[in-house]
Amino acid sequence: MIRGVISAITILLIWQAIVVLSGWPPFILPGPLRVLEALWANLPSISYHASITLSEVLIGLVLGALLGALTAIQLAASPVARYIVQPILVVTQGLPVFALAPILTLWLGFGIWSKVLMAVLIIYFPVTIAFFDGLMRTPPGWLDLARTMGGSPTRTLIRIRIPAAIPQLAAGLKLSAVYAPIGAIIGEWVGASKGLGYLMLLANGRVKTDLMFAALIVLALMTLALHYGVGALCNRLQKRFS
């Protein structure tokens, strides 16, 4: 907490110094005080749009984490799935996910689900790869002991391999919590009528740079809260299986 406060104060001081030394007008680079005033003046509107973006991110995070974990388990349990699906996953990462946003908006409309799917696409791969890597790195001695005691592959997966891979799953989830808002915001930039991304575009069109910065600060705080919240849940999960 103390380091976070010190970092925030340092950023604000550097920001204010740049504003003073550059002499740029407020519509180019507003100062921190002007941004805070815009945040306070538009707090109801910003809160509404932030709640929309947060709901998109949370739904995408849950769905992406579940799909990624299930895919990783399937890949670890089935050599056939690894042979067929794993190369497809690698190839799909060669496609820029952001370029799919217009297509998803065309298919799913301007509602919440095109943004949720963007978040899912960004979250899915890190969770899948991290959890799969953990499942495949189970200590060999544990697996030998399970075979010696007559454990079936399914029971070995459930009782040994999955608990041993929880730290890697936690790492993937923490990374995904940071990336998830990016997908939602990109989707809102492409086509939306609400959300922080929409509010930022609206402020940009009206040359309200202070409102843009206010929305950006709220988005950054939201991302930090998601990161620490998911981190706390992952720590409890690791303690549960340790």
Tab-separated table of N, CA, C and O in Angstrom, residues 26-27 30-31 34-47 49 196 198-219:
chain	number	residue	atom	x	y	z
A	26	PRO	N	-4.429	23.059	-22.128
A	26	PRO	CA	-5.143	21.972	-21.447
A	26	PRO	C	-5.813	20.974	-22.382
A	26	PRO	O	-5.961	19.810	-22.018
A	27	PHE	N	-6.212	21.413	-23.599
A	27	PHE	CA	-6.862	20.456	-24.495
A	27	PHE	C	-5.863	19.473	-25.107
A	27	PHE	O	-6.259	18.477	-25.711
A	30	PRO	N	-3.996	18.123	-20.115
A	30	PRO	CA	-4.489	18.766	-18.893
A	30	PRO	C	-3.679	18.340	-17.684
A	30	PRO	O	-3.097	17.251	-17.651
A	31	GLY	N	-3.648	19.181	-16.672
A	31	GLY	CA	-2.949	18.860	-15.443
A	31	GLY	C	-3.750	17.908	-14.569
A	31	GLY	O	-4.950	17.698	-14.779
A	34	ARG	N	-6.973	19.446	-13.020
A	34	ARG	CA	-8.066	19.603	-13.978
A	34	ARG	C	-8.740	18.253	-14.263
A	34	ARG	O	-9.964	18.172	-14.404
A	35	VAL	N	-7.944	17.195	-14.323
A	35	VAL	CA	-8.504	15.870	-14.564
A	35	VAL	C	-9.358	15.422	-13.378
A	35	VAL	O	-10.444	14.855	-13.551
A	36	LEU	N	-8.874	15.694	-12.154
A	36	LEU	CA	-9.655	15.335	-10.969
A	36	LEU	C	-10.960	16.120	-10.915
A	36	LEU	O	-11.999	15.596	-10.493
A	37	GLU	N	-10.920	17.380	-11.335
A	37	GLU	CA	-12.147	18.170	-11.388
A	37	GLU	C	-13.133	17.586	-12.399
A	37	GLU	O	-14.343	17.520	-12.129
A	38	ALA	N	-12.624	17.147	-13.552
A	38	ALA	CA	-13.488	16.528	-14.555
A	38	ALA	C	-14.043	15.201	-14.048
A	38	ALA	O	-15.207	14.862	-14.307
A	39	LEU	N	-13.218	14.457	-13.316
A	39	LEU	CA	-13.682	13.192	-12.743
A	39	LEU	C	-14.814	13.431	-11.756
A	39	LEU	O	-15.828	12.721	-11.773
A	40	TRP	N	-14.661	14.432	-10.894
A	40	TRP	CA	-15.690	14.727	-9.897
A	40	TRP	C	-16.964	15.257	-10.565
A	40	TRP	O	-18.082	14.888	-10.191
A	41	ALA	N	-16.802	16.131	-11.558
A	41	ALA	CA	-17.964	16.728	-12.222
A	41	ALA	C	-18.756	15.692	-13.022
A	41	ALA	O	-19.978	15.823	-13.173
A	42	ASN	N	-18.075	14.680	-13.549
A	42	ASN	CA	-18.735	13.671	-14.373
A	42	ASN	C	-18.809	12.316	-13.676
A	42	ASN	O	-18.915	11.281	-14.341
A	43	LEU	N	-18.738	12.325	-12.357
A	43	LEU	CA	-18.680	11.074	-11.611
A	43	LEU	C	-19.870	10.150	-11.875
A	43	LEU	O	-19.666	8.943	-12.065
A	44	PRO	N	-21.121	10.647	-11.898
A	44	PRO	CA	-22.242	9.726	-12.188
A	44	PRO	C	-22.124	9.054	-13.552
A	44	PRO	O	-22.339	7.846	-13.683
A	45	SER	N	-21.776	9.844	-14.574
A	45	SER	CA	-21.646	9.271	-15.919
A	45	SER	C	-20.486	8.284	-15.995
A	45	SER	O	-20.614	7.189	-16.561
A	46	ILE	N	-19.340	8.649	-15.412
A	46	ILE	CA	-18.184	7.763	-15.435
A	46	ILE	C	-18.474	6.479	-14.671
A	46	ILE	O	-18.094	5.376	-15.108
A	47	SER	N	-19.159	6.584	-13.549
A	47	SER	CA	-19.491	5.389	-12.765
A	47	SER	C	-20.393	4.448	-13.551
A	47	SER	O	-20.205	3.223	-13.518
A	49	HIS	N	-20.685	4.167	-16.908
A	49	HIS	CA	-19.926	3.543	-18.003
A	49	HIS	C	-18.889	2.557	-17.452
A	49	HIS	O	-18.631	1.512	-18.071
A	196	LEU	N	-16.567	2.533	-20.811
A	196	LEU	CA	-15.484	3.510	-20.727
A	196	LEU	C	-14.842	3.778	-22.084
A	196	LEU	O	-14.429	4.909	-22.368
A	198	TYR	N	-16.362	3.727	-24.995
A	198	TYR	CA	-17.286	4.643	-25.672
A	198	TYR	C	-17.161	6.053	-25.115
A	198	TYR	O	-17.147	7.033	-25.865
A	199	LEU	N	-17.061	6.175	-23.787
A	199	LEU	CA	-16.942	7.491	-23.169
A	199	LEU	C	-15.660	8.187	-23.606
A	199	LEU	O	-15.661	9.415	-23.853
A	200	MET	N	-14.578	7.440	-23.736
A	200	MET	CA	-13.320	8.035	-24.180
A	200	MET	C	-13.422	8.541	-25.618
A	200	MET	O	-12.926	9.626	-25.943
A	201	LEU	N	-14.067	7.775	-26.478
A	201	LEU	CA	-14.265	8.231	-27.858
A	201	LEU	C	-15.150	9.464	-27.911
A	201	LEU	O	-14.906	10.401	-28.689
A	202	LEU	N	-16.205	9.455	-27.087
A	202	LEU	CA	-17.100	10.609	-27.046
A	202	LEU	C	-16.361	11.857	-26.575
A	202	LEU	O	-16.517	12.941	-27.152
A	203	ALA	N	-15.537	11.713	-25.537
A	203	ALA	CA	-14.767	12.847	-25.041
A	203	ALA	C	-13.745	13.315	-26.067
A	203	ALA	O	-13.507	14.525	-26.220
A	204	ASN	N	-13.150	12.382	-26.785
A	204	ASN	CA	-12.180	12.748	-27.817
A	204	ASN	C	-12.841	13.550	-28.930
A	204	ASN	O	-12.266	14.530	-29.425
A	205	GLY	N	-14.042	13.131	-29.344
A	205	GLY	CA	-14.742	13.856	-30.392
A	205	GLY	C	-15.134	15.261	-29.984
A	205	GLY	O	-15.259	16.152	-30.836
A	206	ARG	N	-15.315	15.475	-28.684
A	206	ARG	CA	-15.677	16.800	-28.180
A	206	ARG	C	-14.473	17.561	-27.621
A	206	ARG	O	-14.647	18.605	-26.982
A	207	VAL	N	-13.285	17.036	-27.846
A	207	VAL	CA	-12.029	17.641	-27.390
A	207	VAL	C	-12.058	17.885	-25.877
A	207	VAL	O	-11.567	18.904	-25.386
A	208	LYS	N	-12.635	16.940	-25.141
A	208	LYS	CA	-12.621	17.002	-23.679
A	208	LYS	C	-11.512	16.072	-23.181
A	208	LYS	O	-11.767	14.969	-22.700
A	209	THR	N	-10.289	16.550	-23.307
A	209	THR	CA	-9.146	15.713	-22.966
A	209	THR	C	-9.119	15.377	-21.480
A	209	THR	O	-8.694	14.285	-21.097
A	210	ASP	N	-9.581	16.312	-20.652
A	210	ASP	CA	-9.600	16.037	-19.216
A	210	ASP	C	-10.544	14.889	-18.883
A	210	ASP	O	-10.239	14.048	-18.019
A	211	LEU	N	-11.674	14.792	-19.587
A	211	LEU	CA	-12.600	13.689	-19.370
A	211	LEU	C	-11.999	12.370	-19.869
A	211	LEU	O	-12.191	11.314	-19.255
A	212	MET	N	-11.244	12.430	-20.966
A	212	MET	CA	-10.560	11.234	-21.457
A	212	MET	C	-9.577	10.712	-20.424
A	212	MET	O	-9.527	9.512	-20.140
A	213	PHE	N	-8.797	11.612	-19.837
A	213	PHE	CA	-7.834	11.206	-18.818
A	213	PHE	C	-8.543	10.671	-17.581
A	213	PHE	O	-8.070	9.721	-16.943
A	214	ALA	N	-9.675	11.267	-17.227
A	214	ALA	CA	-10.434	10.793	-16.068
A	214	ALA	C	-10.921	9.362	-16.299
A	214	ALA	O	-10.812	8.507	-15.410
A	215	ALA	N	-11.446	9.094	-17.496
A	215	ALA	CA	-11.883	7.735	-17.812
A	215	ALA	C	-10.711	6.767	-17.832
A	215	ALA	O	-10.827	5.615	-17.383
A	216	LEU	N	-9.560	7.236	-18.311
A	216	LEU	CA	-8.369	6.387	-18.348
A	216	LEU	C	-7.893	6.046	-16.942
A	216	LEU	O	-7.477	4.914	-16.666
A	217	ILE	N	-7.956	7.008	-16.033
A	217	ILE	CA	-7.554	6.758	-14.646
A	217	ILE	C	-8.478	5.742	-13.995
A	217	ILE	O	-8.034	4.818	-13.291
A	218	VAL	N	-9.782	5.876	-14.243
A	218	VAL	CA	-10.736	4.906	-13.694
A	218	VAL	C	-10.461	3.517	-14.256
A	218	VAL	O	-10.523	2.519	-13.523
A	219	LEU	N	-10.148	3.447	-15.540
A	219	LEU	CA	-9.823	2.152	-16.144
A	219	LEU	C	-8.571	1.552	-15.516
A	219	LEU	O	-8.515	0.338	-15.250
